[in-house]
Coordinates of N, CA and C in Angstrom, one line a residue:
X1 N 222.5 -58.6 78.9 CA 223.5 -58.9 79.8 C 222.9 -58.6 81.2
X2 N 223.0 -59.6 82.1 CA 222.4 -59.4 83.4 C 223.1 -58.4 84.3
X3 N 222.4 -57.8 85.2 CA 222.9 -56.8 86.0 C 223.9 -57.4 87.0
X4 N 223.8 -58.7 87.3 CA 224.7 -59.2 88.2 C 226.1 -59.5 87.7
X5 N 226.3 -59.3 86.4 CA 227.6 -59.6 85.8 C 228.4 -58.3 85.7
X6 N 229.0 -57.9 86.9 CA 229.8 -56.7 86.9 C 231.2 -57.1 86.4
X7 N 232.2 -56.2 86.8 CA 233.5 -56.5 86.4 C 234.4 -56.0 87.5
X8 N 235.6 -56.7 87.7 CA 236.4 -56.5 88.8 C 237.1 -55.1 88.7
X9 N 237.1 -54.5 87.5 CA 237.7 -53.1 87.4 C 236.7 -52.1 87.9
X10 N 235.5 -52.3 87.9 CA 234.5 -51.3 88.3 C 234.5 -51.1 89.8
X11 N 234.4 -49.8 90.2 CA 234.3 -49.4 91.6 C 233.0 -48.8 91.8
X12 N 232.1 -49.4 92.6 CA 230.8 -48.9 92.8 C 230.8 -47.5 93.5
X13 N 230.1 -46.6 92.9 CA 230.0 -45.3 93.5 C 228.9 -44.4 92.9
X14 N 228.7 -43.2 93.5 CA 227.6 -42.3 93.0 C 228.2 -40.9 92.8
X15 N 229.4 -40.8 92.4 CA 230.0 -39.5 92.2 C 229.5 -38.9 90.9
X16 N 229.9 -37.6 90.7 CA 229.5 -37.0 89.4 C 230.1 -37.7 88.2
X17 N 231.3 -38.2 88.3 CA 231.9 -38.9 87.2 C 231.2 -40.2 86.9
X18 N 230.7 -40.9 88.0 CA 229.9 -42.1 87.7 C 228.7 -41.8 86.9
X19 N 228.1 -40.6 87.2 CA 226.8 -40.3 86.6 C 226.9 -39.8 85.1
X20 N 228.1 -39.5 84.7 CA 228.2 -39.0 83.3 C 227.9 -40.1 82.3
X21 N 227.1 -39.8 81.3 CA 226.7 -40.8 80.3 C 228.0 -41.5 79.7
X22 N 227.9 -42.8 79.5 CA 229.0 -43.6 79.1 C 229.6 -43.2 77.8
X23 N 228.7 -42.8 76.8 CA 229.3 -42.4 75.5 C 230.1 -41.1 75.6
X24 N 229.7 -40.2 76.5 CA 230.5 -39.0 76.7 C 231.9 -39.3 77.3
X25 N 231.9 -40.3 78.2 CA 233.2 -40.6 78.8 C 234.1 -41.3 77.8
X26 N 233.5 -42.1 76.9 CA 234.3 -42.8 75.9 C 234.9 -41.8 74.9
X27 N 234.1 -40.8 74.5 CA 234.6 -39.8 73.6 C 235.7 -38.9 74.3
X28 N 235.5 -38.6 75.6 CA 236.5 -37.9 76.3 C 237.8 -38.6 76.4
X29 N 237.7 -39.9 76.7 CA 238.9 -40.7 76.8 C 239.6 -40.8 75.4
X30 N 238.9 -41.0 74.3 CA 239.4 -41.0 73.0 C 240.1 -39.7 72.7
X31 N 239.5 -38.6 73.0 CA 240.1 -37.3 72.7 C 241.3 -37.1 73.5
X32 N 241.3 -37.5 74.8 CA 242.4 -37.3 75.7 C 243.6 -38.1 75.2
X33 N 243.4 -39.4 74.7 CA 244.4 -40.2 74.2 C 245.1 -39.6 73.0
X34 N 244.2 -39.1 72.1 CA 244.8 -38.5 70.8 C 245.7 -37.3 71.2
X35 N 245.2 -36.5 72.1 CA 246.1 -35.3 72.5 C 247.4 -35.8 73.2
X36 N 247.3 -36.8 74.0 CA 248.5 -37.3 74.7 C 249.5 -37.8 73.7
X37 N 249.0 -38.7 72.8 CA 249.9 -39.3 71.8 C 250.5 -38.2 70.8
X38 N 249.7 -37.2 70.5 CA 250.2 -36.1 69.6 C 251.1 -35.1 70.2
X39 N 251.2 -35.1 71.6 CA 252.1 -34.2 72.3 C 253.5 -34.5 72.0
X40 N 254.4 -33.6 71.6 CA 255.8 -33.9 71.5 C 256.4 -34.4 72.8
X41 N 257.4 -35.3 72.6 CA 257.9 -36.1 73.8 C 258.7 -35.2 74.8
X42 N 259.1 -34.0 74.3 CA 259.8 -33.1 75.2 C 259.0 -32.0 75.9
X43 N 257.7 -32.1 75.7 CA 256.8 -31.1 76.3 C 256.4 -31.7 77.7
X44 N 257.3 -31.6 78.7 CA 257.0 -32.2 80.0 C 256.0 -31.5 80.8
X45 N 255.9 -30.1 80.5 CA 254.9 -29.4 81.3 C 253.5 -29.8 80.8
X46 N 253.3 -30.1 79.6 CA 252.0 -30.6 79.1 C 251.7 -31.9 79.7
X47 N 252.6 -32.8 79.9 CA 252.4 -34.1 80.5 C 252.0 -33.9 82.0
X48 N 252.6 -32.9 82.6 CA 252.3 -32.6 84.0 C 250.8 -32.1 84.1
X49 N 250.4 -31.3 83.2 CA 249.0 -30.9 83.1 C 248.0 -32.0 82.9
X50 N 248.4 -32.9 82.0 CA 247.5 -34.1 81.8 C 247.4 -35.0 83.0
X51 N 248.6 -35.2 83.7 CA 248.5 -36.0 85.0 C 247.7 -35.3 86.0
X52 N 247.8 -34.0 86.1 CA 247.0 -33.2 87.1 C 245.5 -33.4 86.7
X53 N 245.1 -33.3 85.5 CA 243.7 -33.5 85.0 C 243.2 -34.9 85.5
X54 N 244.0 -35.9 85.2 CA 243.6 -37.3 85.7 C 243.4 -37.3 87.2
X55 N 244.4 -36.7 87.9 CA 244.3 -36.7 89.4 C 243.0 -36.0 89.8
X56 N 242.6 -34.9 89.2 CA 241.4 -34.2 89.6 C 240.2 -35.1 89.3
X57 N 240.1 -35.8 88.1 CA 239.0 -36.7 87.8 C 238.9 -37.8 88.8
X58 N 240.1 -38.4 89.2 CA 240.1 -39.5 90.2 C 239.6 -39.0 91.5
X59 N 240.0 -37.8 91.9 CA 239.5 -37.2 93.1 C 238.0 -37.0 93.2
X60 N 237.5 -36.5 92.1 CA 236.1 -36.2 92.0 C 235.3 -37.5 92.0
X61 N 235.9 -38.5 91.3 CA 235.2 -39.8 91.3 C 235.2 -40.6 92.6
X62 N 236.0 -40.2 93.5 CA 236.2 -40.8 94.8 C 236.6 -42.3 94.7
X63 N 237.3 -42.6 93.6 CA 237.9 -43.9 93.5 C 239.2 -43.9 94.2
X64 N 239.5 -44.8 95.2 CA 240.8 -44.8 95.9 C 242.0 -44.9 94.9
X65 N 243.0 -44.1 95.0 CA 244.1 -44.2 94.1 C 244.8 -45.6 94.2
X66 N 244.8 -46.2 95.4 CA 245.4 -47.5 95.5 C 244.6 -48.5 94.7
X67 N 243.3 -48.3 94.5 CA 242.5 -49.2 93.8 C 242.9 -49.2 92.3
X68 N 243.3 -48.1 91.8 CA 243.8 -48.0 90.4 C 245.2 -48.4 90.3
X69 N 246.1 -48.0 91.2 CA 247.5 -48.3 91.1 C 247.7 -49.8 91.1
X70 N 246.9 -50.6 91.9 CA 247.1 -52.0 91.9 C 246.8 -52.6 90.6
X71 N 246.0 -52.0 89.8 CA 245.6 -52.5 88.5 C 246.5 -52.0 87.3
X72 N 247.5 -51.2 87.6 CA 248.4 -50.7 86.6 C 249.4 -51.7 86.2
X73 N 249.3 -52.9 86.8 CA 250.3 -54.0 86.4 C 250.2 -54.3 84.9
X74 N 249.1 -54.0 84.3 CA 248.9 -54.2 82.8 C 250.0 -53.4 82.1
X75 N 250.6 -52.4 82.7 CA 251.6 -51.6 82.0 C 253.0 -52.2 82.0
X76 N 253.2 -53.3 82.7 CA 254.5 -53.8 82.9 C 255.2 -54.0 81.5
X77 N 254.6 -54.6 80.5 CA 255.3 -54.7 79.2 C 255.8 -53.4 78.6
X78 N 255.0 -52.3 78.8 CA 255.5 -51.0 78.4 C 256.7 -50.5 79.2
X79 N 256.7 -50.8 80.5 CA 257.8 -50.4 81.3 C 259.1 -51.1 80.9
X80 N 258.9 -52.4 80.6 CA 260.1 -53.2 80.2 C 260.7 -52.7 78.9
X81 N 259.8 -52.4 77.9 CA 260.3 -51.9 76.7 C 260.9 -50.5 76.8
X82 N 260.3 -49.7 77.7 CA 260.8 -48.3 77.9 C 262.2 -48.4 78.5
X83 N 262.4 -49.3 79.4 CA 263.7 -49.4 80.1 C 264.7 -50.0 79.1
X84 N 264.3 -50.8 78.2 CA 265.2 -51.4 77.2 C 265.7 -50.5 76.1
X85 N 264.8 -49.5 75.8 CA 265.1 -48.6 74.6 C 266.4 -47.9 74.7
X86 N 266.8 -47.3 75.8 CA 268.1 -46.6 75.9 C 269.3 -47.5 75.6
X87 N 269.2 -48.7 75.8 CA 270.3 -49.6 75.6 C 270.4 -50.2 74.2
X88 N 269.3 -50.2 73.5 CA 269.3 -50.8 72.1 C 269.2 -49.8 71.0
X89 N 268.8 -48.5 71.3 CA 268.7 -47.5 70.3 C 270.1 -47.0 69.9
X90 N 270.2 -46.4 68.8 CA 271.5 -45.9 68.3 C 271.5 -44.4 68.4
X91 N 272.6 -43.7 68.1 CA 272.7 -42.3 68.1 C 273.6 -41.8 69.2
X92 N 273.6 -40.5 69.4 CA 274.5 -39.9 70.5 C 274.4 -40.6 71.8
X93 N 275.5 -40.7 72.5 CA 275.4 -41.4 73.8 C 275.5 -40.4 74.9
X94 N 274.9 -40.7 76.1 CA 274.9 -39.9 77.3 C 275.0 -40.8 78.5
X95 N 275.4 -40.3 79.6 CA 275.6 -41.1 80.8 C 274.5 -40.9 81.8
X96 N 274.0 -42.0 82.3 CA 273.0 -42.0 83.4 C 273.4 -42.9 84.5
X97 N 273.8 -42.3 85.6 CA 274.3 -43.1 86.8 C 275.5 -43.9 86.4
X98 N 276.4 -43.2 85.6 CA 277.6 -43.9 85.2 C 277.5 -44.9 84.1
X99 N 276.3 -45.1 83.5 CA 276.0 -46.0 82.4 C 275.8 -45.3 81.1
X100 N 276.5 -45.7 80.1 CA 276.3 -45.0 78.8 C 275.1 -45.6 78.0
X101 N 274.2 -44.7 77.7 CA 273.0 -45.1 77.0 C 272.8 -44.1 75.8
X102 N 271.9 -44.5 74.9 CA 271.5 -43.7 73.8 C 270.6 -42.5 74.2
X103 N 271.0 -41.3 73.8 CA 270.2 -40.2 74.2 C 268.8 -40.2 73.6
X104 N 268.8 -40.6 72.3 CA 267.5 -40.7 71.6 C 266.6 -41.8 72.2
X105 N 267.3 -42.9 72.6 CA 266.5 -44.0 73.2 C 266.0 -43.6 74.6
X106 N 266.8 -42.9 75.3 CA 266.4 -42.4 76.6 C 265.2 -41.5 76.6
X107 N 265.2 -40.6 75.6 CA 264.1 -39.7 75.5 C 262.8 -40.4 75.0
X108 N 263.0 -41.4 74.1 CA 261.9 -42.1 73.6 C 261.3 -43.0 74.7
X109 N 262.2 -43.6 75.5 CA 261.8 -44.5 76.6 C 261.0 -43.7 77.6
X110 N 261.5 -42.5 78.0 CA 260.7 -41.6 79.0 C 259.4 -41.3 78.4
X111 N 259.3 -40.9 77.1 CA 258.1 -40.5 76.5 C 257.1 -41.7 76.5
X112 N 257.6 -42.9 76.1 CA 256.7 -44.0 76.1 C 256.2 -44.3 77.5
X113 N 257.0 -44.2 78.5 CA 256.6 -44.5 79.9 C 255.5 -43.5 80.3
X114 N 255.8 -42.3 80.0 CA 254.9 -41.2 80.5 C 253.5 -41.3 79.8
X115 N 253.6 -41.5 78.4 CA 252.3 -41.6 77.7 C 251.6 -42.8 78.0
X116 N 252.3 -43.9 78.1 CA 251.6 -45.2 78.5 C 251.0 -45.1 79.8
X117 N 251.6 -44.5 80.8 CA 251.1 -44.4 82.2 C 249.8 -43.5 82.2
X118 N 249.9 -42.4 81.4 CA 248.7 -41.6 81.4 C 247.5 -42.3 80.7
X119 N 247.8 -43.0 79.6 CA 246.8 -43.8 78.9 C 246.2 -44.9 79.8
X120 N 247.0 -45.6 80.5 CA 246.5 -46.7 81.4 C 245.7 -46.1 82.5
X121 N 246.1 -45.0 83.2 CA 245.4 -44.4 84.3 C 244.0 -43.9 83.8
X122 N 244.0 -43.3 82.6 CA 242.8 -42.7 82.1 C 241.8 -43.9 81.8
X123 N 242.3 -45.0 81.2 CA 241.4 -46.1 80.8 C 240.9 -46.8 82.1
X124 N 241.8 -46.9 83.1 CA 241.3 -47.6 84.4 C 240.3 -46.7 85.1
X125 N 240.4 -45.4 85.0 CA 239.5 -44.5 85.6 C 238.1 -44.7 84.9
X126 N 238.1 -44.8 83.6 CA 236.9 -45.0 82.8 C 236.2 -46.3 83.3
X127 N 237.1 -47.4 83.3 CA 236.5 -48.7 83.7 C 236.0 -48.7 85.2
X128 N 236.7 -47.9 86.0 CA 236.3 -47.9 87.4 C 235.0 -47.2 87.7
X129 N 234.7 -46.2 86.8 CA 233.5 -45.4 87.0 C 232.4 -45.7 86.1
X130 N 232.5 -46.8 85.3 CA 231.4 -47.1 84.4 C 231.1 -48.6 84.4
X131 N 229.8 -48.9 84.6 CA 229.5 -50.3 84.6 C 229.7 -50.9 83.2
X132 N 230.1 -52.2 83.1 CA 230.3 -52.8 81.7 C 229.1 -52.7 80.8
X133 N 227.9 -52.8 81.4 CA 226.7 -52.8 80.6 C 226.5 -51.3 80.0
X134 N 226.9 -50.3 80.8 CA 226.7 -49.0 80.4 C 227.8 -48.6 79.3
X135 N 229.0 -49.2 79.4 CA 230.0 -49.0 78.4 C 229.5 -49.6 77.0
X136 N 228.9 -50.8 77.1 CA 228.4 -51.4 75.9 C 227.2 -50.5 75.3
X137 N 226.3 -50.0 76.1 CA 225.3 -49.2 75.6 C 225.8 -47.9 75.0
X138 N 226.9 -47.4 75.7 CA 227.6 -46.2 75.2 C 228.2 -46.4 73.8
X139 N 228.8 -47.6 73.6 CA 229.3 -47.9 72.3 C 228.2 -48.0 71.2
X140 N 227.1 -48.5 71.6 CA 225.9 -48.6 70.7 C 225.5 -47.2 70.3
X141 N 225.4 -46.3 71.3 CA 225.0 -44.9 71.0 C 226.0 -44.2 70.0
X142 N 227.3 -44.7 70.1 CA 228.3 -44.1 69.2 C 228.3 -44.8 67.8
X143 N 227.3 -45.7 67.6 CA 227.1 -46.4 66.3 C 228.2 -47.3 66.0
X144 N 228.8 -47.9 67.0 CA 229.7 -49.0 66.8 C 229.0 -50.2 66.2
X145 N 229.6 -50.9 65.2 CA 228.9 -52.0 64.6 C 228.3 -53.0 65.7
X146 N 227.1 -53.4 65.5 CA 226.4 -54.2 66.5 C 227.1 -55.5 66.8
X147 N 227.7 -56.1 65.7 CA 228.4 -57.4 66.0 C 229.5 -57.2 66.9
X148 N 230.3 -56.1 66.8 CA 231.4 -55.9 67.7 C 230.9 -55.7 69.1
X149 N 229.8 -55.0 69.2 CA 229.3 -54.7 70.6 C 228.9 -56.1 71.2
X150 N 228.2 -56.9 70.4 CA 227.8 -58.2 71.0 C 229.0 -59.1 71.3
X151 N 230.1 -59.1 70.5 CA 231.3 -59.8 70.9 C 231.8 -59.4 72.2
X152 N 231.9 -58.0 72.4 CA 232.5 -57.5 73.6 C 231.5 -57.8 74.8
X153 N 230.2 -57.8 74.5 CA 229.3 -58.2 75.6 C 229.5 -59.6 76.1
X154 N 229.7 -60.5 75.2 CA 229.9 -61.9 75.6 C 231.2 -62.1 76.2
X155 N 232.2 -61.3 75.8 CA 233.6 -61.4 76.4 C 233.5 -61.0 77.9
X156 N 232.8 -59.9 78.1 CA 232.7 -59.4 79.5 C 231.9 -60.4 80.3
X157 N 230.8 -60.9 79.7 CA 229.9 -61.8 80.5 C 230.6 -63.1 80.9
X158 N 231.4 -63.7 80.0 CA 231.9 -65.0 80.2 C 233.4 -65.0 80.5
X159 N 234.0 -63.9 80.6 CA 235.5 -63.9 81.0 C 235.7 -64.5 82.3
X160 N 234.9 -64.2 83.3 CA 235.0 -64.8 84.6 C 234.7 -66.3 84.6
X161 N 233.7 -66.7 83.8 CA 233.4 -68.1 83.7 C 234.6 -68.9 83.1
X162 N 235.2 -68.4 82.1 CA 236.4 -69.1 81.5 C 237.5 -69.1 82.4
X163 N 237.7 -67.9 83.1 CA 238.8 -67.9 84.1 C 238.6 -68.9 85.2
X164 N 237.4 -69.0 85.7 CA 237.1 -70.0 86.7 C 237.3 -71.4 86.3
X165 N 237.0 -71.7 85.0 CA 237.2 -73.0 84.5 C 238.7 -73.3 84.4
X166 N 239.5 -72.3 84.0 CA 241.0 -72.4 83.9 C 241.6 -72.7 85.3
X167 N 241.0 -72.0 86.3 CA 241.5 -72.2 87.7 C 241.2 -73.6 88.2
X168 N 240.0 -74.1 87.9 CA 239.6 -75.5 88.3 C 240.5 -76.5 87.6
X169 N 240.9 -76.3 86.4 CA 241.8 -77.2 85.7 C 243.2 -77.1 86.3
X170 N 243.6 -76.0 86.8 CA 244.9 -75.9 87.5 C 244.9 -76.6 88.8
X171 N 243.8 -76.5 89.5 CA 243.7 -77.2 90.8 C 243.7 -78.7 90.6
X172 N 243.0 -79.1 89.5 CA 243.0 -80.6 89.2 C 244.4 -81.1 88.9
X173 N 245.2 -80.3 88.1 CA 246.5 -80.7 87.8 C 247.4 -80.8 89.0
X174 N 247.3 -79.8 89.9 CA 248.1 -79.8 91.1 C 247.7 -80.9 92.1
X175 N 246.4 -81.2 92.1 CA 246.0 -82.3 93.0 C 246.5 -83.6 92.6
X176 N 247.0 -83.7 91.3 CA 247.6 -85.0 90.8 C 249.1 -84.9 90.9
X177 N 249.6 -83.8 91.6 CA 251.1 -83.7 91.7 C 251.8 -83.0 90.6
X178 N 251.1 -82.3 89.7 CA 251.8 -81.6 88.6 C 252.0 -80.2 88.9
X179 N 253.2 -79.7 88.7 CA 253.5 -78.3 88.9 C 254.4 -77.9 87.7
X180 N 254.1 -76.9 86.9 CA 254.9 -76.5 85.8 C 256.1 -75.7 86.3
X181 N 257.3 -76.3 86.1 CA 258.5 -75.7 86.6 C 259.5 -75.4 85.5
X182 N 259.4 -76.1 84.3 CA 260.4 -75.9 83.3 C 259.8 -76.2 81.9
X183 N 260.4 -75.9 80.8 CA 259.8 -76.0 79.5 C 259.4 -77.4 79.2
X184 N 259.9 -78.5 79.9 CA 259.4 -79.8 79.6 C 258.0 -80.0 80.0
X185 N 257.4 -79.1 80.8 CA 256.0 -79.2 81.2 C 255.1 -78.5 80.3
X186 N 255.7 -77.7 79.3 CA 254.8 -76.9 78.4 C 253.8 -77.8 77.6
X187 N 254.2 -79.0 77.1 CA 253.2 -79.8 76.4 C 251.9 -80.0 77.2
X188 N 252.0 -80.2 78.5 CA 250.9 -80.5 79.4 C 250.0 -79.2 79.4
X189 N 250.7 -78.0 79.6 CA 249.9 -76.8 79.6 C 249.3 -76.5 78.3
X190 N 249.9 -76.9 77.2 CA 249.3 -76.7 75.8 C 248.1 -77.6 75.7
X191 N 248.1 -78.8 76.2 CA 247.0 -79.7 76.1 C 245.8 -79.1 76.9
X192 N 246.2 -78.5 78.1 CA 245.1 -77.9 78.9 C 244.5 -76.7 78.3
X193 N 245.3 -75.9 77.6 CA 244.8 -74.8 76.8 C 243.9 -75.2 75.7
X194 N 244.3 -76.3 75.0 CA 243.4 -76.9 74.0 C 242.1 -77.3 74.5
X195 N 242.1 -78.0 75.6 CA 240.9 -78.5 76.3 C 240.0 -77.4 76.7
X196 N 240.6 -76.3 77.2 CA 239.9 -75.1 77.6 C 239.2 -74.5 76.5
X197 N 239.9 -74.4 75.3 CA 239.3 -73.8 74.1 C 238.1 -74.6 73.6
X198 N 238.2 -75.9 73.6 CA 237.1 -76.8 73.2 C 235.9 -76.6 74.1
X199 N 236.2 -76.6 75.4 CA 235.1 -76.4 76.4 C 234.4 -75.1 76.2
X200 N 235.2 -74.1 76.0 CA 234.6 -72.7 75.8 C 233.8 -72.6 74.5
X201 N 234.3 -73.3 73.4 CA 233.6 -73.3 72.2 C 232.3 -74.0 72.3
X202 N 232.3 -75.2 73.0 CA 231.1 -75.9 73.1 C 230.1 -75.1 74.0
X203 N 230.6 -74.5 75.0 CA 229.7 -73.7 75.9 C 229.1 -72.5 75.1
X204 N 229.9 -71.9 74.2 CA 229.4 -70.9 73.4 C 228.3 -71.3 72.4
X205 N 228.4 -72.5 71.9 CA 227.4 -73.1 71.0 C 226.1 -73.3 71.8
X206 N 226.2 -73.9 73.0 CA 225.0 -74.1 73.7 C 224.3 -72.9 74.1
X207 N 225.1 -71.8 74.5 CA 224.5 -70.6 74.9 C 223.8 -69.9 73.7
X208 N 224.4 -70.0 72.5 CA 223.9 -69.4 71.4 C 222.5 -70.1 71.0
X209 N 222.5 -71.4 71.0 CA 221.3 -72.1 70.7 C 220.2 -71.8 71.8
X210 N 220.6 -71.6 73.0 CA 219.6 -71.3 74.1 C 219.0 -69.9 73.8
X211 N 219.9 -69.0 73.4 CA 219.4 -67.6 73.1 C 218.5 -67.6 71.9
X212 N 218.8 -68.3 70.9 CA 218.0 -68.3 69.7 C 216.6 -68.9 70.1
X213 N 216.6 -69.9 70.9 CA 215.3 -70.5 71.3 C 214.4 -69.5 72.2
X214 N 215.1 -68.5 72.7 CA 214.4 -67.5 73.5 C 214.1 -66.2 72.7
X215 N 214.3 -66.3 71.4 CA 214.0 -65.1 70.6 C 215.1 -64.1 70.3
X216 N 216.3 -64.5 70.5 CA 217.4 -63.6 70.3 C 217.5 -63.2 68.8
X217 N 217.6 -61.9 68.5 CA 217.6 -61.5 67.1 C 218.9 -60.7 66.7
X218 N 219.9 -60.8 67.6 CA 221.2 -60.1 67.2 C 221.4 -58.9 68.1
X219 N 220.5 -58.6 68.9 CA 220.6 -57.4 69.8 C 220.2 -57.7 71.2
X220 N 221.0 -57.4 72.2 CA 220.7 -57.7 73.6 C 219.7 -56.7 74.1
X221 N 218.7 -57.2 74.9 CA 217.7 -56.3 75.5 C 218.4 -55.5 76.6
X222 N 217.9 -54.3 76.9 CA 218.5 -53.5 78.0 C 218.0 -54.1 79.3

C-alpha cells in the first residue's frame, strides 16, 4: 500500500502517542473497550475516570478536540436509539421534564450513550494517531488472518476512489436535472448503485490481474 494513500481520520503529528507501535495501541483499545462494556451501567464515577483517561491521551497526542468531535457524527444512530429507549421500554415509570418514561429504559439509554461515546472517542483517537498502513502492519503482528488484513488494506486504499466515482455519478445526474426528492426517485438511485458496484468489481478484477503480473503472492510488501 503506497505511502500516499492516507486516510481522512488520521491527524499527522509526532507526539508520544503517535510513536507508540500500532499493535500496542490496538491491544490497548481492545482492553479499554472490554472494560467499558463490562462496567455496570450505574458506575458513573468509573465512566468519569474513563473519560478523563481519554482526555489525557488526546491532550498528549496533540490532536485538536474539535478534529475528533466533528467526526463523532458516526455515533448518531446510537444517540437516536438511546433517546428512544426510555419511551419504548417497559417497567416502572419516572418523570423527566414532565414526561413519563421507563426508568429501566432511561438507565439503559444513558448507559448506551455513555459507553458508545467513550468507544467512539477511543476509536477515533486511535485512527487519528495511527497511519492506516501502520494499523494494518499492527494487525499482522497480532496474527490476524492474512486474507482479512488484505481485504482491509484494499478497502482503505480504494475507499476514496469509489467515493470519488460515486460523487462523479451524482454530478452527472444533477447536470441532467435529476435531484432525488421522494421515494419515486429511488429506482434511479438503485440503478446508480448497481452501476457503481459493477464498476468497482471490474476495477478490482483489473487491479488483481495487474498485481499478479507484478509478482503478488498474497502479502503486501512494506
